[in-house]
Amino acid sequence: MTIADIKKTAETKMAKSIESFKGELQKIRTGRAHPGILDQVSVDYYGSMVPISQVANVSLLDARTISVQPWEKGMGAKIEKAIRESDLGLNPASQGDLIRVPMPALTEERRRDLTKVVRNAGEDAKVAVRNLRRDANEQLKKLLKDKLATEDEERRSQDEVQKLTDRTIGEIDRLVQGKEADILAV
C-alpha cells in the first residue's frame, strides 16, 4: 500500500462517516415532518421484515404530517401497527387507504433532550473519524518502518491526514449546530 492509497482510503472512510452521521441526524426528529423519519421502521411483508418505503409510498401532506399510501390493500393495518410500535412516539391514523402520521409538537424539555442526543451522536462520529486518523497514521509509520517511505514523506502525509481530519470534524460540528438550530427553532 502506498502513501497515496492510505490517504485516499482515509478520505473515503471519513466521507462515509459523515454520510452515516447525516443518516443518524435524519432519524432524530424535529417538529417538522420528514419522510426519512420512517426509514428505520420495518413492517412484516409475507413473513419478512422490510422497510415501509418498500411496501408503500411515503410523502408529506403538509409541514407536520406524513402520508403513507400502501401499495396493497391488506398492508394498511400492518404499517399502522409498525409505526405505532416503533420508538418514534408517532400515532398514525387511517383514512381509508391513506395513513396519516401527524408529527406532535415538541416540548421544551424534549427539545433539550434531543440536542443532547445530537451532541452525543456528533461525538461518536468524531471518535470514528479520529480512529480513522489513527489507523492511517499507523499505516504510514509501518511504511516508514518497512523503508517504503522516507521520514519527510511520512511526516508530510501525517500532516495531510490531520488536515483532512480537522476538515471532517469541522463538517460534523456544522451538522450538529444545524440540527440543534432545527430542534430549538419553532
mmCIF file of C-alpha atoms in Angstrom:
data_model
loop_
_atom_site.group_PDB
_atom_site.id
_atom_site.type_symbol
_atom_site.label_atom_id
_atom_site.label_comp_id
_atom_site.label_asym_id
_atom_site.label_seq_id
_atom_site.Cartn_x
_atom_site.Cartn_y
_atom_site.Cartn_z
ATOM 1 C CA MET A 1 0.000 0.000 0.000
ATOM 2 C CA THR A 2 1.369 3.413 -0.951
ATOM 3 C CA ILE A 3 1.071 6.755 0.834
ATOM 4 C CA ALA A 4 -1.495 7.899 -1.752
ATOM 5 C CA ASP A 5 -3.562 4.743 -1.149
ATOM 6 C CA ILE A 6 -3.527 5.309 2.609
ATOM 7 C CA LYS A 7 -4.638 8.946 2.241
ATOM 8 C CA LYS A 8 -7.344 8.031 -0.300
ATOM 9 C CA THR A 9 -8.658 5.243 1.949
ATOM 10 C CA ALA A 10 -8.742 7.581 4.958
ATOM 11 C CA GLU A 11 -10.554 10.247 2.926
ATOM 12 C CA THR A 12 -13.123 7.758 1.634
ATOM 13 C CA LYS A 13 -13.800 6.309 5.081
ATOM 14 C CA MET A 14 -14.138 9.781 6.632
ATOM 15 C CA ALA A 15 -16.636 10.724 3.908
ATOM 16 C CA LYS A 16 -18.594 7.557 4.746
ATOM 17 C CA SER A 17 -18.522 8.544 8.430
ATOM 18 C CA ILE A 18 -20.095 11.891 7.570
ATOM 19 C CA GLU A 19 -22.780 10.206 5.438
ATOM 20 C CA SER A 20 -23.530 7.787 8.274
ATOM 21 C CA PHE A 21 -23.763 10.708 10.704
ATOM 22 C CA LYS A 22 -26.167 12.528 8.358
ATOM 23 C CA GLY A 23 -28.314 9.382 8.360
ATOM 24 C CA GLU A 24 -28.276 9.367 12.165
ATOM 25 C CA LEU A 25 -29.344 13.013 12.226
ATOM 26 C CA GLN A 26 -32.287 12.292 9.928
ATOM 27 C CA LYS A 27 -33.616 9.770 12.432
ATOM 28 C CA ILE A 28 -33.729 12.437 15.142
ATOM 29 C CA ARG A 29 -36.970 14.239 14.570
ATOM 30 C CA THR A 30 -37.575 17.927 14.847
ATOM 31 C CA GLY A 31 -41.026 19.477 14.979
ATOM 32 C CA ARG A 32 -41.261 19.228 11.190
ATOM 33 C CA ALA A 33 -42.345 16.171 9.260
ATOM 34 C CA HIS A 34 -39.754 14.378 7.114
ATOM 35 C CA PRO A 35 -40.393 11.136 5.186
ATOM 36 C CA GLY A 36 -36.928 9.856 6.172
ATOM 37 C CA ILE A 37 -38.118 9.522 9.775
ATOM 38 C CA LEU A 38 -39.937 6.313 8.817
ATOM 39 C CA ASP A 39 -36.878 4.793 7.062
ATOM 40 C CA GLN A 40 -35.885 2.640 10.036
ATOM 41 C CA VAL A 41 -39.434 1.334 10.629
ATOM 42 C CA SER A 42 -39.886 -2.180 9.239
ATOM 43 C CA VAL A 43 -43.158 -3.928 8.529
ATOM 44 C CA ASP A 44 -43.984 -7.662 8.201
ATOM 45 C CA TYR A 45 -44.487 -8.358 4.491
ATOM 46 C CA TYR A 46 -45.393 -12.009 3.892
ATOM 47 C CA GLY A 47 -43.072 -13.249 6.625
ATOM 48 C CA SER A 48 -40.066 -10.973 6.083
ATOM 49 C CA MET A 49 -39.365 -7.589 7.656
ATOM 50 C CA VAL A 50 -38.949 -4.834 5.045
ATOM 51 C CA PRO A 51 -38.746 -1.028 5.312
ATOM 52 C CA ILE A 52 -42.050 0.805 4.898
ATOM 53 C CA SER A 53 -40.714 2.511 1.763
ATOM 54 C CA GLN A 54 -40.710 -0.910 0.018
ATOM 55 C CA VAL A 55 -44.425 -1.562 0.596
ATOM 56 C CA ALA A 56 -45.881 1.947 0.483
ATOM 57 C CA ASN A 57 -45.430 5.442 -0.910
ATOM 58 C CA VAL A 58 -44.191 7.767 1.873
ATOM 59 C CA SER A 59 -44.630 11.515 1.281
ATOM 60 C CA LEU A 60 -45.555 14.769 3.005
ATOM 61 C CA LEU A 61 -49.114 16.090 3.198
ATOM 62 C CA ASP A 62 -48.011 19.319 4.898
ATOM 63 C CA ALA A 63 -45.195 20.567 7.135
ATOM 64 C CA ARG A 64 -46.367 18.500 10.121
ATOM 65 C CA THR A 65 -47.976 15.424 8.517
ATOM 66 C CA ILE A 66 -46.503 12.413 6.711
ATOM 67 C CA SER A 67 -48.756 10.354 4.448
ATOM 68 C CA VAL A 68 -48.225 6.645 3.871
ATOM 69 C CA GLN A 69 -50.080 5.117 0.910
ATOM 70 C CA PRO A 70 -49.795 1.280 0.964
ATOM 71 C CA TRP A 71 -49.483 -0.407 -2.430
ATOM 72 C CA GLU A 72 -51.618 -3.372 -1.311
ATOM 73 C CA LYS A 73 -54.970 -3.208 0.442
ATOM 74 C CA GLY A 74 -54.110 -5.516 3.372
ATOM 75 C CA MET A 75 -50.887 -3.727 4.340
ATOM 76 C CA GLY A 76 -52.522 -0.645 5.901
ATOM 77 C CA ALA A 77 -53.132 -2.167 9.327
ATOM 78 C CA LYS A 78 -49.660 -3.760 9.443
ATOM 79 C CA ILE A 79 -47.958 -0.471 8.502
ATOM 80 C CA GLU A 80 -50.005 1.459 11.047
ATOM 81 C CA LYS A 81 -49.093 -1.072 13.764
ATOM 82 C CA ALA A 82 -45.382 -0.946 12.844
ATOM 83 C CA ILE A 83 -45.319 2.872 13.064
ATOM 84 C CA ARG A 84 -47.181 2.858 16.382
ATOM 85 C CA GLU A 85 -44.838 0.224 17.897
ATOM 86 C CA SER A 86 -41.655 1.977 16.718
ATOM 87 C CA ASP A 87 -39.775 4.075 19.266
ATOM 88 C CA LEU A 88 -40.549 7.291 17.359
ATOM 89 C CA GLY A 89 -43.518 8.306 19.501
ATOM 90 C CA LEU A 90 -45.818 8.692 16.492
ATOM 91 C CA ASN A 91 -49.547 7.955 16.403
ATOM 92 C CA PRO A 92 -50.748 7.136 12.850
ATOM 93 C CA ALA A 93 -54.402 7.443 11.822
ATOM 94 C CA SER A 94 -56.064 5.641 8.884
ATOM 95 C CA GLN A 95 -58.321 7.430 6.441
ATOM 96 C CA GLY A 96 -59.465 4.752 4.042
ATOM 97 C CA ASP A 97 -56.380 3.621 2.123
ATOM 98 C CA LEU A 98 -54.255 6.550 3.344
ATOM 99 C CA ILE A 99 -52.387 6.540 6.651
ATOM 100 C CA ARG A 100 -51.735 9.998 8.117
ATOM 101 C CA VAL A 101 -48.852 10.350 10.573
ATOM 102 C CA PRO A 102 -49.062 13.722 12.370
ATOM 103 C CA MET A 103 -45.857 14.985 13.989
ATOM 104 C CA PRO A 104 -46.557 16.007 17.579
ATOM 105 C CA ALA A 105 -45.149 19.337 18.738
ATOM 106 C CA LEU A 106 -42.005 19.050 20.827
ATOM 107 C CA THR A 107 -41.962 20.238 24.425
ATOM 108 C CA GLU A 108 -39.083 22.425 25.610
ATOM 109 C CA GLU A 109 -37.737 19.593 27.784
ATOM 110 C CA ARG A 110 -37.864 17.151 24.862
ATOM 111 C CA ARG A 111 -36.014 19.689 22.677
ATOM 112 C CA ARG A 112 -33.193 19.905 25.228
ATOM 113 C CA ASP A 113 -33.024 16.109 25.405
ATOM 114 C CA LEU A 114 -32.833 15.898 21.609
ATOM 115 C CA THR A 115 -29.971 18.422 21.479
ATOM 116 C CA LYS A 116 -28.074 16.192 23.914
ATOM 117 C CA VAL A 117 -28.741 13.192 21.665
ATOM 118 C CA VAL A 118 -27.465 15.175 18.666
ATOM 119 C CA ARG A 119 -24.288 16.207 20.530
ATOM 120 C CA ASN A 120 -23.637 12.598 21.612
ATOM 121 C CA ALA A 121 -24.095 11.366 18.038
ATOM 122 C CA GLY A 122 -21.688 14.098 16.919
ATOM 123 C CA GLU A 123 -19.115 12.993 19.472
ATOM 124 C CA ASP A 124 -19.466 9.378 18.310
ATOM 125 C CA ALA A 125 -18.882 10.478 14.718
ATOM 126 C CA LYS A 126 -15.796 12.479 15.783
ATOM 127 C CA VAL A 127 -14.419 9.447 17.639
ATOM 128 C CA ALA A 128 -14.894 7.344 14.496
ATOM 129 C CA VAL A 129 -13.013 9.956 12.426
ATOM 130 C CA ARG A 130 -10.196 10.126 14.972
ATOM 131 C CA ASN A 131 -9.919 6.327 14.889
ATOM 132 C CA LEU A 132 -9.589 6.503 11.096
ATOM 133 C CA ARG A 133 -6.821 9.098 11.522
ATOM 134 C CA ARG A 134 -5.032 6.820 13.989
ATOM 135 C CA ASP A 135 -5.288 3.852 11.597
ATOM 136 C CA ALA A 136 -3.910 5.930 8.699
ATOM 137 C CA ASN A 137 -1.023 7.197 10.842
ATOM 138 C CA GLU A 138 -0.188 3.641 11.930
ATOM 139 C CA GLN A 139 -0.112 2.521 8.299
ATOM 140 C CA LEU A 140 2.184 5.460 7.441
ATOM 141 C CA LYS A 141 4.519 4.525 10.307
ATOM 142 C CA LYS A 142 4.559 0.948 9.054
ATOM 143 C CA LEU A 143 5.629 2.178 5.593
ATOM 144 C CA LEU A 144 8.443 4.139 7.255
ATOM 145 C CA LYS A 145 9.463 1.117 9.326
ATOM 146 C CA ASP A 146 9.475 -1.103 6.225
ATOM 147 C CA LYS A 147 11.573 1.590 4.476
ATOM 148 C CA LEU A 148 8.921 2.131 1.784
ATOM 149 C CA ALA A 149 8.703 5.836 2.649
ATOM 150 C CA THR A 150 11.122 8.478 3.935
ATOM 151 C CA GLU A 151 10.676 10.280 7.249
ATOM 152 C CA ASP A 152 9.814 13.505 5.424
ATOM 153 C CA GLU A 153 7.133 11.783 3.322
ATOM 154 C CA GLU A 154 5.695 10.134 6.400
ATOM 155 C CA ARG A 155 5.619 13.390 8.378
ATOM 156 C CA ARG A 156 4.113 15.336 5.452
ATOM 157 C CA SER A 157 1.478 12.632 4.947
ATOM 158 C CA GLN A 158 0.581 12.648 8.644
ATOM 159 C CA ASP A 159 0.084 16.430 8.411
ATOM 160 C CA GLU A 160 -2.216 15.957 5.404
ATOM 161 C CA VAL A 161 -4.200 13.265 7.248
ATOM 162 C CA GLN A 162 -4.506 15.659 10.216
ATOM 163 C CA LYS A 163 -5.805 18.445 7.935
ATOM 164 C CA LEU A 164 -8.340 16.019 6.451
ATOM 165 C CA THR A 165 -9.384 15.017 9.970
ATOM 166 C CA ASP A 166 -9.775 18.670 11.008
ATOM 167 C CA ARG A 167 -11.951 19.396 7.938
ATOM 168 C CA THR A 168 -14.122 16.344 8.608
ATOM 169 C CA ILE A 169 -14.572 17.208 12.295
ATOM 170 C CA GLY A 170 -15.439 20.793 11.285
ATOM 171 C CA GLU A 171 -18.134 19.423 8.965
ATOM 172 C CA ILE A 172 -19.525 17.269 11.801
ATOM 173 C CA ASP A 173 -19.612 20.352 14.073
ATOM 174 C CA ARG A 174 -21.523 22.309 11.391
ATOM 175 C CA LEU A 175 -24.038 19.472 11.023
ATOM 176 C CA VAL A 176 -24.525 19.315 14.812
ATOM 177 C CA GLN A 177 -25.089 23.084 15.030
ATOM 178 C CA GLY A 178 -27.559 22.986 12.129
ATOM 179 C CA LYS A 179 -29.571 20.140 13.647
ATOM 180 C CA GLU A 180 -29.611 21.854 17.075
ATOM 181 C CA ALA A 181 -30.905 25.030 15.427
ATOM 182 C CA ASP A 182 -33.654 22.933 13.716
ATOM 183 C CA ILE A 183 -34.655 21.350 17.017
ATOM 184 C CA LEU A 184 -34.697 24.573 19.012
ATOM 185 C CA ALA A 185 -36.477 26.608 16.302
ATOM 186 C CA VAL A 186 -40.270 26.873 16.043
#
